[in-house]
């Protein structure tokens, strides 16, 4: 761009451009001043300064108002488009800063369709429809690492979180349930004890909540002076449930998972299980995304 054009641009203010657009709409300095909330002399001075900076006359002054020149008509048409784009950019940035629009990425320990987390995400969509949520499911170490590096805004984890450089907060808890094949001898009972499960083979996933379930089973079985039998599987949740239905073993889930029907299995209460499954949210203190704060506020109401 030639240097003389740059000098012209530097000498033109956005306020003067807005004045020109309003004057072009009403074709009267006095009415334009009323619309702009200023004085007629201020509008007149702004337009004169703009014309001097451009070196062209934009308006022909008349006794009862003004009329656009050909140069003024072309100039105002271009300026109006530019100002509309600037206004849109300002509104967009403002919405992003307020958290009314934007994007929030969420890490999950397992699929969700019911329960606290499903309700939370549904409420968030209702309150903030212009914020897009993206969801990533993975094992705990993976999603915590993604939170720490900023790829994920937040993650929901089963159990306590060992990550000193992140913030965490417990949000909810659910009873622990055992999953049995429908033809299992214990399937007829509504409630079951840990001693009745002590000799069973437990199927536990490598990913998702699998590592926490593994630790829990080992602890409970050892408390009964038995040796745990655990088969760790590198499979998705649906495949694990199919393996239970086929009689390859049993597994544990939290209460919310029982609302998702799966053929060939039943969910039963462990009557002497002293703990519930506790779920925490984790996020980086360095994350300044306003959408994250909105989600945290909703989660703790």
mmCIF file of C-alpha atoms in Angstrom:
data_model
loop_
_atom_site.group_PDB
_atom_site.id
_atom_site.type_symbol
_atom_site.label_atom_id
_atom_site.label_comp_id
_atom_site.label_asym_id
_atom_site.label_seq_id
_atom_site.Cartn_x
_atom_site.Cartn_y
_atom_site.Cartn_z
ATOM 1 C CA UNK A 1 0.000 0.000 0.000
ATOM 2 C CA UNK A 2 1.431 3.435 -0.954
ATOM 3 C CA UNK A 3 2.677 5.497 1.985
ATOM 4 C CA UNK A 4 0.269 8.362 1.258
ATOM 5 C CA UNK A 5 -2.684 5.977 1.642
ATOM 6 C CA UNK A 6 -1.320 4.750 4.963
ATOM 7 C CA UNK A 7 -1.051 8.333 6.148
ATOM 8 C CA UNK A 8 -4.680 8.959 5.206
ATOM 9 C CA UNK A 9 -5.824 5.858 7.107
ATOM 10 C CA UNK A 10 -3.894 6.917 10.204
ATOM 11 C CA UNK A 11 -5.674 10.282 10.167
ATOM 12 C CA UNK A 12 -9.178 8.795 10.020
ATOM 13 C CA UNK A 13 -10.963 7.729 13.204
ATOM 14 C CA UNK A 14 -13.669 5.085 13.448
ATOM 15 C CA UNK A 15 -15.917 7.706 15.073
ATOM 16 C CA UNK A 16 -15.682 9.902 11.975
ATOM 17 C CA UNK A 17 -16.582 6.938 9.773
ATOM 18 C CA UNK A 18 -19.637 6.169 11.913
ATOM 19 C CA UNK A 19 -20.678 9.834 11.682
ATOM 20 C CA UNK A 20 -20.434 9.668 7.890
ATOM 21 C CA UNK A 21 -22.606 6.536 7.733
ATOM 22 C CA UNK A 22 -25.324 8.103 9.910
ATOM 23 C CA UNK A 23 -25.294 11.374 7.980
ATOM 24 C CA UNK A 24 -25.629 9.365 4.747
ATOM 25 C CA UNK A 25 -28.680 7.609 6.191
ATOM 26 C CA UNK A 26 -30.579 10.692 7.392
ATOM 27 C CA UNK A 27 -29.029 13.309 5.017
ATOM 28 C CA UNK A 28 -29.167 15.959 7.718
ATOM 29 C CA UNK A 29 -26.462 17.027 10.196
ATOM 30 C CA UNK A 30 -28.974 17.996 12.905
ATOM 31 C CA UNK A 31 -30.848 14.675 12.743
ATOM 32 C CA UNK A 32 -27.554 12.785 12.607
ATOM 33 C CA UNK A 33 -26.433 14.581 15.772
ATOM 34 C CA UNK A 34 -29.636 13.452 17.513
ATOM 35 C CA UNK A 35 -29.067 9.839 16.471
ATOM 36 C CA UNK A 36 -25.422 9.970 17.563
ATOM 37 C CA UNK A 37 -26.144 11.745 20.837
ATOM 38 C CA UNK A 38 -23.858 14.672 20.098
ATOM 39 C CA UNK A 39 -24.054 18.234 18.741
ATOM 40 C CA UNK A 40 -24.616 19.349 15.153
ATOM 41 C CA UNK A 41 -21.361 21.290 15.186
ATOM 42 C CA UNK A 42 -19.465 18.164 16.283
ATOM 43 C CA UNK A 43 -20.953 16.134 13.423
ATOM 44 C CA UNK A 44 -20.161 18.882 10.944
ATOM 45 C CA UNK A 45 -16.567 19.117 12.186
ATOM 46 C CA UNK A 46 -16.113 15.345 11.977
ATOM 47 C CA UNK A 47 -17.347 15.199 8.397
ATOM 48 C CA UNK A 48 -15.194 18.180 7.406
ATOM 49 C CA UNK A 49 -12.124 16.563 8.951
ATOM 50 C CA UNK A 50 -12.879 13.284 7.147
ATOM 51 C CA UNK A 51 -13.260 15.049 3.806
ATOM 52 C CA UNK A 52 -9.987 16.913 4.376
ATOM 53 C CA UNK A 53 -8.174 13.678 5.201
ATOM 54 C CA UNK A 54 -9.557 11.975 2.090
ATOM 55 C CA UNK A 55 -9.124 14.996 -0.168
ATOM 56 C CA UNK A 56 -12.630 14.600 -1.606
ATOM 57 C CA UNK A 57 -16.053 16.030 -0.865
ATOM 58 C CA UNK A 58 -18.446 13.381 0.445
ATOM 59 C CA UNK A 59 -21.546 15.543 0.941
ATOM 60 C CA UNK A 60 -23.013 18.536 -0.849
ATOM 61 C CA UNK A 61 -24.295 20.981 1.787
ATOM 62 C CA UNK A 62 -27.772 22.339 1.167
ATOM 63 C CA UNK A 63 -30.128 24.660 3.043
ATOM 64 C CA UNK A 64 -32.398 21.834 4.256
ATOM 65 C CA UNK A 65 -29.789 19.091 4.509
ATOM 66 C CA UNK A 66 -27.045 17.374 2.574
ATOM 67 C CA UNK A 67 -26.720 15.122 -0.446
ATOM 68 C CA UNK A 68 -24.107 12.431 -1.121
ATOM 69 C CA UNK A 69 -21.664 13.078 -3.931
ATOM 70 C CA UNK A 70 -20.760 10.188 -6.233
ATOM 71 C CA UNK A 71 -17.503 9.757 -4.321
ATOM 72 C CA UNK A 72 -19.418 9.933 -1.031
ATOM 73 C CA UNK A 73 -21.897 7.293 -2.170
ATOM 74 C CA UNK A 74 -19.134 4.840 -3.057
ATOM 75 C CA UNK A 75 -17.163 5.625 0.098
ATOM 76 C CA UNK A 76 -20.104 5.201 2.495
ATOM 77 C CA UNK A 77 -21.137 1.905 0.862
ATOM 78 C CA UNK A 78 -17.688 0.442 1.513
ATOM 79 C CA UNK A 79 -17.427 1.932 4.990
ATOM 80 C CA UNK A 80 -20.859 0.579 5.984
ATOM 81 C CA UNK A 81 -19.744 -2.948 5.090
ATOM 82 C CA UNK A 82 -16.512 -2.520 7.011
ATOM 83 C CA UNK A 83 -18.228 -1.153 10.112
ATOM 84 C CA UNK A 84 -20.746 -4.016 10.055
ATOM 85 C CA UNK A 85 -17.836 -6.472 10.045
ATOM 86 C CA UNK A 86 -16.134 -4.614 12.898
ATOM 87 C CA UNK A 87 -19.367 -4.621 14.919
ATOM 88 C CA UNK A 88 -19.734 -8.368 14.321
ATOM 89 C CA UNK A 89 -16.129 -8.971 15.375
ATOM 90 C CA UNK A 90 -16.612 -6.935 18.560
ATOM 91 C CA UNK A 91 -19.828 -8.789 19.428
ATOM 92 C CA UNK A 92 -18.172 -12.134 18.750
ATOM 93 C CA UNK A 93 -15.164 -11.361 20.925
ATOM 94 C CA UNK A 94 -17.443 -10.030 23.653
ATOM 95 C CA UNK A 95 -19.526 -13.203 23.578
ATOM 96 C CA UNK A 96 -16.394 -15.329 23.791
ATOM 97 C CA UNK A 97 -15.047 -13.327 26.724
ATOM 98 C CA UNK A 98 -18.397 -13.560 28.511
ATOM 99 C CA UNK A 99 -18.582 -17.285 27.856
ATOM 100 C CA UNK A 100 -21.884 -16.942 25.979
ATOM 101 C CA UNK A 101 -20.283 -18.450 22.875
ATOM 102 C CA UNK A 102 -17.258 -20.637 22.310
ATOM 103 C CA UNK A 103 -16.083 -24.173 22.818
ATOM 104 C CA UNK A 104 -15.524 -26.442 25.816
ATOM 105 C CA UNK A 105 -13.695 -29.771 25.493
ATOM 106 C CA UNK A 106 -14.505 -32.420 28.101
ATOM 107 C CA UNK A 107 -12.744 -35.656 29.032
ATOM 108 C CA UNK A 108 -14.793 -38.598 30.317
ATOM 109 C CA UNK A 109 -13.922 -41.827 32.106
ATOM 110 C CA UNK A 110 -16.678 -43.804 30.348
ATOM 111 C CA UNK A 111 -19.757 -43.354 28.142
ATOM 112 C CA UNK A 112 -22.574 -41.329 29.712
ATOM 113 C CA UNK A 113 -26.249 -41.193 28.837
ATOM 114 C CA UNK A 114 -27.905 -40.851 32.244
ATOM 115 C CA UNK A 115 -27.064 -39.649 35.722
ATOM 116 C CA UNK A 116 -25.397 -36.526 37.111
ATOM 117 C CA UNK A 117 -23.010 -35.904 34.234
ATOM 118 C CA UNK A 118 -25.615 -36.395 31.517
ATOM 119 C CA UNK A 119 -27.956 -34.010 33.353
ATOM 120 C CA UNK A 120 -25.138 -31.484 33.796
ATOM 121 C CA UNK A 121 -24.261 -31.452 30.095
ATOM 122 C CA UNK A 122 -27.940 -31.178 29.150
ATOM 123 C CA UNK A 123 -28.419 -28.228 31.529
ATOM 124 C CA UNK A 124 -25.283 -26.582 30.122
ATOM 125 C CA UNK A 125 -26.595 -26.887 26.561
ATOM 126 C CA UNK A 126 -29.880 -25.291 27.663
ATOM 127 C CA UNK A 127 -28.191 -22.387 29.470
ATOM 128 C CA UNK A 128 -25.409 -21.839 26.921
ATOM 129 C CA UNK A 129 -26.689 -23.046 23.540
ATOM 130 C CA UNK A 130 -23.948 -21.204 21.619
ATOM 131 C CA UNK A 131 -21.109 -23.037 23.388
ATOM 132 C CA UNK A 132 -20.109 -26.196 21.566
ATOM 133 C CA UNK A 133 -19.152 -29.162 23.726
ATOM 134 C CA UNK A 134 -16.737 -31.783 22.439
ATOM 135 C CA UNK A 135 -16.197 -35.002 24.373
ATOM 136 C CA UNK A 136 -13.188 -37.316 24.515
ATOM 137 C CA UNK A 137 -13.297 -40.669 26.294
ATOM 138 C CA UNK A 138 -10.052 -42.231 27.493
ATOM 139 C CA UNK A 139 -8.201 -43.680 30.433
ATOM 140 C CA UNK A 140 -7.461 -41.511 33.431
ATOM 141 C CA UNK A 141 -3.773 -40.832 32.783
ATOM 142 C CA UNK A 142 -4.443 -39.821 29.174
ATOM 143 C CA UNK A 143 -7.224 -37.363 29.874
ATOM 144 C CA UNK A 144 -5.437 -35.836 32.880
ATOM 145 C CA UNK A 145 -2.383 -35.247 30.664
ATOM 146 C CA UNK A 146 -4.616 -33.566 28.079
ATOM 147 C CA UNK A 147 -6.106 -31.306 30.762
ATOM 148 C CA UNK A 148 -2.627 -30.337 31.958
ATOM 149 C CA UNK A 149 -1.459 -29.433 28.452
ATOM 150 C CA UNK A 150 -4.646 -27.491 27.691
ATOM 151 C CA UNK A 151 -6.083 -29.770 25.004
ATOM 152 C CA UNK A 152 -9.021 -30.574 27.288
ATOM 153 C CA UNK A 153 -10.746 -27.883 29.301
ATOM 154 C CA UNK A 154 -11.874 -30.270 32.027
ATOM 155 C CA UNK A 155 -12.266 -33.960 32.777
ATOM 156 C CA UNK A 156 -14.538 -36.072 34.967
ATOM 157 C CA UNK A 157 -12.639 -38.779 36.847
ATOM 158 C CA UNK A 158 -13.620 -41.704 39.055
ATOM 159 C CA UNK A 159 -12.014 -41.359 42.487
ATOM 160 C CA UNK A 160 -9.442 -38.963 43.853
ATOM 161 C CA UNK A 161 -7.153 -37.170 41.414
ATOM 162 C CA UNK A 162 -3.387 -37.183 41.932
ATOM 163 C CA UNK A 163 -2.296 -34.173 39.913
ATOM 164 C CA UNK A 164 -0.853 -31.387 42.098
ATOM 165 C CA UNK A 165 -0.707 -28.846 39.264
ATOM 166 C CA UNK A 166 -4.447 -29.126 38.601
ATOM 167 C CA UNK A 167 -7.520 -28.163 40.573
ATOM 168 C CA UNK A 168 -10.114 -30.819 41.379
ATOM 169 C CA UNK A 169 -13.452 -30.980 43.114
ATOM 170 C CA UNK A 170 -15.732 -33.868 44.065
ATOM 171 C CA UNK A 171 -19.115 -33.476 42.413
ATOM 172 C CA UNK A 172 -21.202 -36.552 43.039
ATOM 173 C CA UNK A 173 -21.187 -40.174 44.158
ATOM 174 C CA UNK A 174 -23.090 -43.321 43.180
ATOM 175 C CA UNK A 175 -23.522 -46.805 44.654
ATOM 176 C CA UNK A 176 -21.259 -49.572 43.313
ATOM 177 C CA UNK A 177 -23.149 -52.353 41.516
ATOM 178 C CA UNK A 178 -22.117 -55.803 40.343
ATOM 179 C CA UNK A 179 -22.918 -56.937 36.797
ATOM 180 C CA UNK A 180 -23.807 -60.623 36.347
ATOM 181 C CA UNK A 181 -24.918 -62.749 33.397
ATOM 182 C CA UNK A 182 -28.650 -63.417 33.550
ATOM 183 C CA UNK A 183 -28.068 -67.157 34.028
ATOM 184 C CA UNK A 184 -25.630 -66.711 36.922
ATOM 185 C CA UNK A 185 -26.733 -68.421 40.179
ATOM 186 C CA UNK A 186 -26.552 -65.106 42.035
ATOM 187 C CA UNK A 187 -28.706 -63.309 39.448
ATOM 188 C CA UNK A 188 -31.856 -64.423 41.272
ATOM 189 C CA UNK A 189 -30.826 -62.461 44.376
ATOM 190 C CA UNK A 190 -31.658 -58.780 44.663
ATOM 191 C CA UNK A 191 -28.741 -58.118 47.006
ATOM 192 C CA UNK A 192 -25.346 -59.826 47.143
ATOM 193 C CA UNK A 193 -22.421 -59.825 49.572
ATOM 194 C CA UNK A 194 -18.713 -59.572 48.800
ATOM 195 C CA UNK A 195 -18.020 -63.015 50.219
ATOM 196 C CA UNK A 196 -20.395 -64.439 47.616
ATOM 197 C CA UNK A 197 -18.313 -62.726 44.920
ATOM 198 C CA UNK A 198 -14.911 -63.676 46.319
ATOM 199 C CA UNK A 199 -14.361 -66.666 44.020
ATOM 200 C CA UNK A 200 -15.694 -65.034 40.864
ATOM 201 C CA UNK A 201 -13.585 -63.936 37.905
ATOM 202 C CA UNK A 202 -13.798 -60.173 37.481
ATOM 203 C CA UNK A 203 -13.479 -58.617 34.033
ATOM 204 C CA UNK A 204 -11.840 -55.187 34.155
ATOM 205 C CA UNK A 205 -11.034 -52.827 31.304
ATOM 206 C CA UNK A 206 -7.584 -51.358 30.799
ATOM 207 C CA UNK A 207 -9.138 -47.987 29.968
ATOM 208 C CA UNK A 208 -11.876 -45.841 31.446
ATOM 209 C CA UNK A 209 -12.547 -46.588 35.101
ATOM 210 C CA UNK A 210 -10.821 -49.993 34.757
ATOM 211 C CA UNK A 211 -7.694 -49.251 36.844
ATOM 212 C CA UNK A 212 -9.773 -47.917 39.753
ATOM 213 C CA UNK A 213 -12.114 -50.921 39.580
ATOM 214 C CA UNK A 214 -9.092 -53.253 39.554
ATOM 215 C CA UNK A 215 -7.761 -51.682 42.772
ATOM 216 C CA UNK A 216 -11.197 -51.818 44.383
ATOM 217 C CA UNK A 217 -11.739 -55.522 43.631
ATOM 218 C CA UNK A 218 -8.274 -56.471 44.900
ATOM 219 C CA UNK A 219 -8.877 -54.582 48.155
ATOM 220 C CA UNK A 220 -12.336 -56.036 48.803
ATOM 221 C CA UNK A 221 -11.375 -59.621 48.032
ATOM 222 C CA UNK A 222 -8.212 -59.423 50.143
ATOM 223 C CA UNK A 223 -10.337 -58.169 53.046
ATOM 224 C CA UNK A 224 -12.180 -61.513 52.813
ATOM 225 C CA UNK A 225 -8.838 -63.369 53.013
ATOM 226 C CA UNK A 226 -9.184 -64.580 49.441
ATOM 227 C CA UNK A 227 -7.077 -64.174 46.319
ATOM 228 C CA UNK A 228 -8.723 -62.104 43.615
ATOM 229 C CA UNK A 229 -9.198 -63.466 40.103
ATOM 230 C CA UNK A 230 -9.123 -60.623 37.633
ATOM 231 C CA UNK A 231 -8.981 -60.696 33.849
ATOM 232 C CA UNK A 232 -7.899 -57.342 32.400
ATOM 233 C CA UNK A 233 -9.341 -56.635 28.959
ATOM 234 C CA UNK A 234 -8.330 -54.067 26.371
ATOM 235 C CA UNK A 235 -11.916 -53.594 25.154
ATOM 236 C CA UNK A 236 -14.656 -50.979 25.061
ATOM 237 C CA UNK A 237 -17.467 -50.977 27.576
ATOM 238 C CA UNK A 238 -20.013 -52.633 25.275
ATOM 239 C CA UNK A 239 -17.616 -55.481 24.521
ATOM 240 C CA UNK A 240 -16.969 -55.958 28.237
ATOM 241 C CA UNK A 241 -20.705 -56.197 28.894
ATOM 242 C CA UNK A 242 -21.042 -58.733 26.085
ATOM 243 C CA UNK A 243 -18.281 -60.807 27.708
ATOM 244 C CA UNK A 244 -20.191 -60.740 30.996
ATOM 245 C CA UNK A 245 -23.384 -61.767 29.179
ATOM 246 C CA UNK A 246 -21.449 -64.686 27.632
ATOM 247 C CA UNK A 247 -20.467 -65.942 31.087
ATOM 248 C CA UNK A 248 -16.760 -65.077 30.893
ATOM 249 C CA UNK A 249 -16.855 -63.252 34.222
ATOM 250 C CA UNK A 250 -18.519 -60.447 36.164
ATOM 251 C CA UNK A 251 -17.696 -56.767 36.602
ATOM 252 C CA UNK A 252 -18.488 -53.656 38.619
ATOM 253 C CA UNK A 253 -20.163 -50.425 37.542
ATOM 254 C CA UNK A 254 -21.567 -47.339 39.222
ATOM 255 C CA UNK A 255 -25.307 -46.820 39.549
ATOM 256 C CA UNK A 256 -25.658 -44.578 36.472
ATOM 257 C CA UNK A 257 -24.472 -47.397 34.197
ATOM 258 C CA UNK A 258 -27.408 -49.562 35.260
ATOM 259 C CA UNK A 259 -29.834 -47.279 33.431
ATOM 260 C CA UNK A 260 -28.317 -48.311 30.104
ATOM 261 C CA UNK A 261 -29.998 -51.610 29.160
ATOM 262 C CA UNK A 262 -27.757 -54.386 27.911
ATOM 263 C CA UNK A 263 -29.023 -57.835 26.858
ATOM 264 C CA UNK A 264 -27.933 -60.825 28.870
ATOM 265 C CA UNK A 265 -26.857 -59.067 32.094
ATOM 266 C CA UNK A 266 -28.395 -57.970 35.381
ATOM 267 C CA UNK A 267 -27.244 -55.349 37.885
ATOM 268 C CA UNK A 268 -27.317 -56.128 41.580
ATOM 269 C CA UNK A 269 -26.584 -54.241 44.812
ATOM 270 C CA UNK A 270 -23.605 -55.314 46.938
ATOM 271 C CA UNK A 271 -25.151 -54.983 50.372
ATOM 272 C CA UNK A 272 -21.906 -54.850 52.359
ATOM 273 C CA UNK A 273 -20.056 -52.429 50.066
ATOM 274 C CA UNK A 274 -19.142 -49.559 52.454
ATOM 275 C CA UNK A 275 -18.143 -47.003 49.809
ATOM 276 C CA UNK A 276 -19.800 -45.302 46.918
ATOM 277 C CA UNK A 277 -18.052 -44.450 43.658
ATOM 278 C CA UNK A 278 -16.929 -40.820 43.981
ATOM 279 C CA UNK A 279 -16.533 -38.668 40.899
ATOM 280 C CA UNK A 280 -14.350 -35.591 40.581
ATOM 281 C CA UNK A 281 -13.878 -32.851 38.027
ATOM 282 C CA UNK A 282 -10.336 -31.740 37.210
ATOM 283 C CA UNK A 283 -9.165 -28.606 35.400
ATOM 284 C CA UNK A 284 -6.020 -26.555 34.934
ATOM 285 C CA UNK A 285 -5.732 -23.325 36.969
ATOM 286 C CA UNK A 286 -4.128 -21.777 33.865
ATOM 287 C CA UNK A 287 -7.263 -22.310 31.757
ATOM 288 C CA UNK A 288 -8.995 -18.925 31.291
ATOM 289 C CA UNK A 289 -11.895 -20.175 29.174
ATOM 290 C CA UNK A 290 -15.077 -18.514 30.580
ATOM 291 C CA UNK A 291 -17.115 -21.524 29.396
ATOM 292 C CA UNK A 292 -15.159 -23.675 31.861
ATOM 293 C CA UNK A 293 -16.214 -21.432 34.752
ATOM 294 C CA UNK A 294 -19.851 -21.622 33.631
ATOM 295 C CA UNK A 295 -19.712 -25.431 33.631
ATOM 296 C CA UNK A 296 -18.066 -25.537 37.074
ATOM 297 C CA UNK A 297 -20.677 -23.151 38.471
ATOM 298 C CA UNK A 298 -23.518 -25.284 37.129
ATOM 299 C CA UNK A 299 -21.909 -28.455 38.466
ATOM 300 C CA UNK A 300 -21.726 -27.144 42.023
ATOM 301 C CA UNK A 301 -25.187 -25.554 42.269
#
